[in-house]
Amino acid sequence: MTRVKGRSRILRKLLTCSVFSLAASALSASSAGGGPVPDASEWASSPFRNFGAAVPVASGRLEVFDEGDDPGFRASLSSELKRLRFELHERQGWADPIAAGDPLRVFVARKEAQDVRRFFARAVDRHRLVHPAIEIDASGLDSRQVVHEIARLYALATLNAYGAPDSTFLTDAVAETLSADSRADETQERLRIAAAAPLLDLGRHRDSLGRVYVEEFTRAAGGPGSLRALWERAALSGESVLPLLLHTWTDATGEREEALLLRAAARLYTLVESEPLPSRLTLADLEGGALDAATPATFSVRHRSLVPAADATGALRISWPDRGAGAAAVVRYRDAALPADVVFWKAGTTHTVPLAGIARVDWVIAGTPGGPPLEAIPATVEAIAAFPAANVAAQAAAGPGGTRVWWTTSGHEGLAGWALFREEVQADGRIVRTGPQILPSTLQADDSFRYAYVDPDTSPGTFYRYSVWAVTDDGLLARAFSATLRTSD
C-alpha cells in the first residue's frame, strides 16, 4: 500500500511539472515582432513558426498574427469579419463570444504547417470564450479561401460558446451556413463539385449539402433565428441539437424527418448543374432496373442522372416500389431560361417524366433512419411513345388582327394545359421574350383536340417566334413545337 501511495504522489508531481513546463514553453515562444505569442498552442509556439506582431482587426475584437505581410489580405479579412459579426450578433442575435479585453487571436501560417484549421479556447464563461484562438495553415490557399476559413472558424467559435451538445455533422454545417457569402464563386463551385458524386454523405459534404440542408430547415422553420433558438434550447436542456432540429422540422412541416434531407438534396440540384458522368445512367440502364429505390445509409443521398438525346421524344413512366425510400427528380430544360422543376415520389407512387425538350434529369434518393437493405429495390421504368399529347400538328399565320397560332392533337394523357412563350426581334437586333401565356387543356373532343392563340399586340414588319410547351399534371414541361413568322409591313 505504501508503494502504491508513493507512486501516486510521484505521478501527480510529474503531471504538475509537465503542465508548468508546457505553460512556460508557450509563454516563452517569440514572434517575429520580438514579443511572446500570447495564449498560443504548441503549434503556434513552435520555433518553426515566424508570426509577425499582432495587428488588430474588426474594431480590435480580433488580433491577427501573420507569417506574411499582406495589407490587402488584412483589409479583406477585416471587412469580412465586420460583415459577419454584424450579421450574427446585430441582425440574428447570436451571443458575441469575444469579451472586451480578450480578443480572438488568429494565427496564419504561410509555410506548410500540417494543414491545421482549428479554433480553441481555454474555457467558456456565459457564452464568452476565454483566451480564444484560431490557427490556420494558409499554404496552398489564396487570400479569399483563407478569409473564408477564418470566417467559418469564427462562426464555429460562436456556436461552441453556447456549449450545446452535438457529435454530428450539424455544428460544422451550421458554421458553414452562417459564414457563407452566397455571392462568392467558391460557394457555387463547392456545391457543383459535391453534386457530381453518385453518393453524397452529410458528414463528408458539410460545406455543400450540409449547408443546403441547414438552409432548407431555416426556410421551413422561420428563418435564421430558428437556428439560434435551437442552440439556446440545447444549451439550457442539455439535449443534442440534431434531434431538436429534426423535431422542429416535423412540427413546422408535418413531414417525416428524412423529408428534410430529400428536399435539401432536390434543392441542391436546382441550384447547380453538376458534371453528369460520375452518376450517369442511360435509357437502357433505367429500363433494366438500374434506378435503385432502396434507402441509402442514414443522412446520405444516392444520386443518378440522365442526359436525354437532343431530339428525344416521349416520356418515362416511373413506378416506385412499396419499400422504396423517398425520392425526387430535378428536371432541367434545354431552354436555359426556364427554371428547373421537381417531382417527388413516395413508396408505391407513379409519375411520368417527359423527355421532349429536357436537358437532364437528376434523381435523388434520401437515406431513412432504418438504413440500407441487403438488396437493391429497383424502380420500374417504362418508355412511353407520346406524352402528354400525341400527334401535335401546328400552324401559324400573321393577319390584320395580329398573329394567330393554332394546333391540334389526337390524344392527351396527364395534360394540364399549355405554356406559350413569345420572342420578338427588335429593330436593334435584341430579342425580347415574354410569357408564358397559359392555355388550359381541352377535356374532351369528338375527333381531335383543337387549340388556338391570337396575339393582337404585334408590330408591322417584325419577326416573332412562338414556343409552345405542354404542361403535365405534375407541373413538368414537354416541348411541343415552335413557329416563326414575320408580320407584314
PDB file of N, CA, C and O in Angstrom, residues 412-450:
ATOM      1  N   HIS A 412     -54.619  12.972 -75.345  1.00  0.00           N
ATOM      2  CA  HIS A 412     -53.947  13.536 -74.173  1.00  0.00           C
ATOM      3  C   HIS A 412     -53.800  12.478 -73.094  1.00  0.00           C
ATOM      4  O   HIS A 412     -54.608  11.554 -72.992  1.00  0.00           O
ATOM      5  N   GLU A 413     -52.777  12.654 -72.255  1.00  0.00           N
ATOM      6  CA  GLU A 413     -52.637  11.860 -71.034  1.00  0.00           C
ATOM      7  C   GLU A 413     -51.867  12.683 -70.008  1.00  0.00           C
ATOM      8  O   GLU A 413     -50.726  13.084 -70.252  1.00  0.00           O
ATOM      9  N   GLY A 414     -52.488  12.969 -68.897  1.00  0.00           N
ATOM     10  CA  GLY A 414     -51.832  13.753 -67.849  1.00  0.00           C
ATOM     11  C   GLY A 414     -51.504  15.163 -68.296  1.00  0.00           C
ATOM     12  O   GLY A 414     -50.521  15.747 -67.812  1.00  0.00           O
ATOM     13  N   LEU A 415     -52.322  15.747 -69.155  1.00  0.00           N
ATOM     14  CA  LEU A 415     -52.074  17.099 -69.675  1.00  0.00           C
ATOM     15  C   LEU A 415     -52.871  18.105 -68.863  1.00  0.00           C
ATOM     16  O   LEU A 415     -54.100  18.030 -68.796  1.00  0.00           O
ATOM     17  N   ALA A 416     -52.188  19.064 -68.278  1.00  0.00           N
ATOM     18  CA  ALA A 416     -52.852  20.117 -67.513  1.00  0.00           C
ATOM     19  C   ALA A 416     -53.137  21.346 -68.375  1.00  0.00           C
ATOM     20  O   ALA A 416     -54.096  22.074 -68.117  1.00  0.00           O
ATOM     21  N   GLY A 417     -52.315  21.593 -69.390  1.00  0.00           N
ATOM     22  CA  GLY A 417     -52.510  22.765 -70.225  1.00  0.00           C
ATOM     23  C   GLY A 417     -51.293  23.015 -71.094  1.00  0.00           C
ATOM     24  O   GLY A 417     -50.456  22.129 -71.302  1.00  0.00           O
ATOM     25  N   TRP A 418     -51.180  24.266 -71.585  1.00  0.00           N
ATOM     26  CA  TRP A 418     -50.101  24.643 -72.487  1.00  0.00           C
ATOM     27  C   TRP A 418     -49.482  25.952 -72.023  1.00  0.00           C
ATOM     28  O   TRP A 418     -50.183  26.835 -71.520  1.00  0.00           O
ATOM     29  N   ALA A 419     -48.193  26.078 -72.190  1.00  0.00           N
ATOM     30  CA  ALA A 419     -47.472  27.317 -71.871  1.00  0.00           C
ATOM     31  C   ALA A 419     -46.861  27.850 -73.159  1.00  0.00           C
ATOM     32  O   ALA A 419     -46.118  27.137 -73.849  1.00  0.00           O
ATOM     33  N   LEU A 420     -47.168  29.092 -73.511  1.00  0.00           N
ATOM     34  CA  LEU A 420     -46.709  29.688 -74.769  1.00  0.00           C
ATOM     35  C   LEU A 420     -45.812  30.878 -74.466  1.00  0.00           C
ATOM     36  O   LEU A 420     -46.177  31.782 -73.705  1.00  0.00           O
ATOM     37  N   PHE A 421     -44.622  30.891 -75.079  1.00  0.00           N
ATOM     38  CA  PHE A 421     -43.661  31.985 -74.947  1.00  0.00           C
ATOM     39  C   PHE A 421     -43.502  32.673 -76.302  1.00  0.00           C
ATOM     40  O   PHE A 421     -43.501  32.010 -77.353  1.00  0.00           O
ATOM     41  N   ARG A 422     -43.335  33.997 -76.253  1.00  0.00           N
ATOM     42  CA  ARG A 422     -43.131  34.765 -77.482  1.00  0.00           C
ATOM     43  C   ARG A 422     -41.775  35.446 -77.457  1.00  0.00           C
ATOM     44  O   ARG A 422     -41.393  36.042 -76.444  1.00  0.00           O
ATOM     45  N   GLU A 423     -41.023  35.353 -78.565  1.00  0.00           N
ATOM     46  CA  GLU A 423     -39.763  36.068 -78.734  1.00  0.00           C
ATOM     47  C   GLU A 423     -39.916  37.038 -79.896  1.00  0.00           C
ATOM     48  O   GLU A 423     -40.357  36.647 -80.991  1.00  0.00           O
ATOM     49  N   GLU A 424     -39.542  38.296 -79.660  1.00  0.00           N
ATOM     50  CA  GLU A 424     -39.676  39.354 -80.667  1.00  0.00           C
ATOM     51  C   GLU A 424     -38.297  39.915 -80.992  1.00  0.00           C
ATOM     52  O   GLU A 424     -37.544  40.286 -80.094  1.00  0.00           O
ATOM     53  N   VAL A 425     -37.960  39.960 -82.287  1.00  0.00           N
ATOM     54  CA  VAL A 425     -36.703  40.540 -82.727  1.00  0.00           C
ATOM     55  C   VAL A 425     -36.910  42.035 -82.944  1.00  0.00           C
ATOM     56  O   VAL A 425     -37.636  42.441 -83.863  1.00  0.00           O
ATOM     57  N   GLN A 426     -36.264  42.874 -82.117  1.00  0.00           N
ATOM     58  CA  GLN A 426     -36.465  44.309 -82.215  1.00  0.00           C
ATOM     59  C   GLN A 426     -35.531  44.926 -83.247  1.00  0.00           C
ATOM     60  O   GLN A 426     -34.625  44.260 -83.776  1.00  0.00           O
ATOM     61  N   ALA A 427     -35.739  46.205 -83.539  1.00  0.00           N
ATOM     62  CA  ALA A 427     -35.004  46.870 -84.613  1.00  0.00           C
ATOM     63  C   ALA A 427     -33.501  46.881 -84.372  1.00  0.00           C
ATOM     64  O   ALA A 427     -32.701  46.836 -85.324  1.00  0.00           O
ATOM     65  N   ASP A 428     -33.069  46.931 -83.117  1.00  0.00           N
ATOM     66  CA  ASP A 428     -31.631  46.962 -82.817  1.00  0.00           C
ATOM     67  C   ASP A 428     -31.030  45.566 -82.709  1.00  0.00           C
ATOM     68  O   ASP A 428     -29.864  45.414 -82.338  1.00  0.00           O
ATOM     69  N   GLY A 429     -31.813  44.553 -83.040  1.00  0.00           N
ATOM     70  CA  GLY A 429     -31.303  43.181 -83.025  1.00  0.00           C
ATOM     71  C   GLY A 429     -31.522  42.440 -81.716  1.00  0.00           C
ATOM     72  O   GLY A 429     -31.298  41.227 -81.645  1.00  0.00           O
ATOM     73  N   ARG A 430     -31.938  43.142 -80.659  1.00  0.00           N
ATOM     74  CA  ARG A 430     -32.184  42.466 -79.395  1.00  0.00           C
ATOM     75  C   ARG A 430     -33.429  41.578 -79.490  1.00  0.00           C
ATOM     76  O   ARG A 430     -34.369  41.883 -80.227  1.00  0.00           O
ATOM     77  N   ILE A 431     -33.407  40.490 -78.742  1.00  0.00           N
ATOM     78  CA  ILE A 431     -34.549  39.575 -78.695  1.00  0.00           C
ATOM     79  C   ILE A 431     -35.211  39.733 -77.335  1.00  0.00           C
ATOM     80  O   ILE A 431     -34.586  39.538 -76.297  1.00  0.00           O
ATOM     81  N   VAL A 432     -36.491  40.100 -77.357  1.00  0.00           N
ATOM     82  CA  VAL A 432     -37.259  40.298 -76.128  1.00  0.00           C
ATOM     83  C   VAL A 432     -38.239  39.144 -75.980  1.00  0.00           C
ATOM     84  O   VAL A 432     -39.003  38.843 -76.904  1.00  0.00           O
ATOM     85  N   ARG A 433     -38.172  38.520 -74.813  1.00  0.00           N
ATOM     86  CA  ARG A 433     -39.021  37.353 -74.565  1.00  0.00           C
ATOM     87  C   ARG A 433     -40.127  37.709 -73.576  1.00  0.00           C
ATOM     88  O   ARG A 433     -39.874  38.362 -72.558  1.00  0.00           O
ATOM     89  N   THR A 434     -41.344  37.241 -73.847  1.00  0.00           N
ATOM     90  CA  THR A 434     -42.471  37.435 -72.945  1.00  0.00           C
ATOM     91  C   THR A 434     -43.186  36.104 -72.748  1.00  0.00           C
ATOM     92  O   THR A 434     -43.030  35.167 -73.536  1.00  0.00           O
ATOM     93  N   GLY A 435     -43.968  36.032 -71.691  1.00  0.00           N
ATOM     94  CA  GLY A 435     -44.715  34.809 -71.409  1.00  0.00           C
ATOM     95  C   GLY A 435     -44.318  34.245 -70.059  1.00  0.00           C
ATOM     96  O   GLY A 435     -43.516  34.831 -69.332  1.00  0.00           O
ATOM     97  N   PRO A 436     -44.897  33.120 -69.714  1.00  0.00           N
ATOM     98  CA  PRO A 436     -45.775  32.328 -70.588  1.00  0.00           C
ATOM     99  C   PRO A 436     -47.241  32.759 -70.522  1.00  0.00           C
ATOM    100  O   PRO A 436     -47.711  33.223 -69.489  1.00  0.00           O
ATOM    101  N   GLN A 437     -47.918  32.571 -71.644  1.00  0.00           N
ATOM    102  CA  GLN A 437     -49.367  32.614 -71.691  1.00  0.00           C
ATOM    103  C   GLN A 437     -49.861  31.186 -71.457  1.00  0.00           C
ATOM    104  O   GLN A 437     -49.375  30.252 -72.075  1.00  0.00           O
ATOM    105  N   ILE A 438     -50.799  31.003 -70.552  1.00  0.00           N
ATOM    106  CA  ILE A 438     -51.267  29.675 -70.186  1.00  0.00           C
ATOM    107  C   ILE A 438     -52.625  29.404 -70.822  1.00  0.00           C
ATOM    108  O   ILE A 438     -53.560  30.200 -70.685  1.00  0.00           O
ATOM    109  N   LEU A 439     -52.718  28.285 -71.523  1.00  0.00           N
ATOM    110  CA  LEU A 439     -53.980  27.823 -72.096  1.00  0.00           C
ATOM    111  C   LEU A 439     -54.360  26.521 -71.406  1.00  0.00           C
ATOM    112  O   LEU A 439     -53.550  25.590 -71.353  1.00  0.00           O
ATOM    113  N   PRO A 440     -55.573  26.413 -70.872  1.00  0.00           N
ATOM    114  CA  PRO A 440     -55.967  25.163 -70.209  1.00  0.00           C
ATOM    115  C   PRO A 440     -56.171  24.039 -71.219  1.00  0.00           C
ATOM    116  O   PRO A 440     -56.405  24.277 -72.402  1.00  0.00           O
ATOM    117  N   SER A 441     -56.113  22.828 -70.728  1.00  0.00           N
ATOM    118  CA  SER A 441     -56.307  21.666 -71.592  1.00  0.00           C
ATOM    119  C   SER A 441     -57.781  21.479 -71.901  1.00  0.00           C
ATOM    120  O   SER A 441     -58.646  21.724 -71.059  1.00  0.00           O
ATOM    121  N   THR A 442     -58.066  21.031 -73.134  1.00  0.00           N
ATOM    122  CA  THR A 442     -59.422  20.641 -73.507  1.00  0.00           C
ATOM    123  C   THR A 442     -59.719  19.267 -72.920  1.00  0.00           C
ATOM    124  O   THR A 442     -58.940  18.327 -73.092  1.00  0.00           O
ATOM    125  N   LEU A 443     -60.830  19.141 -72.218  1.00  0.00           N
ATOM    126  CA  LEU A 443     -61.122  17.903 -71.512  1.00  0.00           C
ATOM    127  C   LEU A 443     -61.677  16.823 -72.426  1.00  0.00           C
ATOM    128  O   LEU A 443     -61.467  15.636 -72.197  1.00  0.00           O
ATOM    129  N   GLN A 444     -62.419  17.199 -73.478  1.00  0.00           N
ATOM    130  CA  GLN A 444     -62.981  16.188 -74.368  1.00  0.00           C
ATOM    131  C   GLN A 444     -63.170  16.775 -75.760  1.00  0.00           C
ATOM    132  O   GLN A 444     -63.251  17.983 -75.945  1.00  0.00           O
ATOM    133  N   ALA A 445     -63.216  15.886 -76.757  1.00  0.00           N
ATOM    134  CA  ALA A 445     -63.406  16.314 -78.146  1.00  0.00           C
ATOM    135  C   ALA A 445     -63.951  15.133 -78.933  1.00  0.00           C
ATOM    136  O   ALA A 445     -63.662  13.971 -78.646  1.00  0.00           O
ATOM    137  N   ASP A 446     -64.760  15.431 -79.980  1.00  0.00           N
ATOM    138  CA  ASP A 446     -65.345  14.359 -80.788  1.00  0.00           C
ATOM    139  C   ASP A 446     -64.304  13.717 -81.695  1.00  0.00           C
ATOM    140  O   ASP A 446     -64.313  12.501 -81.897  1.00  0.00           O
ATOM    141  N   ASP A 447     -63.426  14.515 -82.273  1.00  0.00           N
ATOM    142  CA  ASP A 447     -62.456  13.982 -83.232  1.00  0.00           C
ATOM    143  C   ASP A 447     -61.053  14.212 -82.706  1.00  0.00           C
ATOM    144  O   ASP A 447     -60.426  13.342 -82.115  1.00  0.00           O
ATOM    145  N   SER A 448     -60.521  15.420 -82.900  1.00  0.00           N
ATOM    146  CA  SER A 448     -59.206  15.772 -82.367  1.00  0.00           C
ATOM    147  C   SER A 448     -59.361  16.979 -81.451  1.00  0.00           C
ATOM    148  O   SER A 448     -60.363  17.689 -81.499  1.00  0.00           O
ATOM    149  N   PHE A 449     -58.354  17.187 -80.626  1.00  0.00           N
ATOM    150  CA  PHE A 449     -58.360  18.316 -79.695  1.00  0.00           C
ATOM    151  C   PHE A 449     -57.777  19.531 -80.412  1.00  0.00           C
ATOM    152  O   PHE A 449     -56.730  19.450 -81.046  1.00  0.00           O
ATOM    153  N   ARG A 450     -58.465  20.680 -80.309  1.00  0.00           N
ATOM    154  CA  ARG A 450     -58.065  21.872 -81.050  1.00  0.00           C
ATOM    155  C   ARG A 450     -57.769  23.021 -80.087  1.00  0.00           C
ATOM    156  O   ARG A 450     -58.488  23.223 -79.111  1.00  0.00           O
TER     157      ARG A 450
END
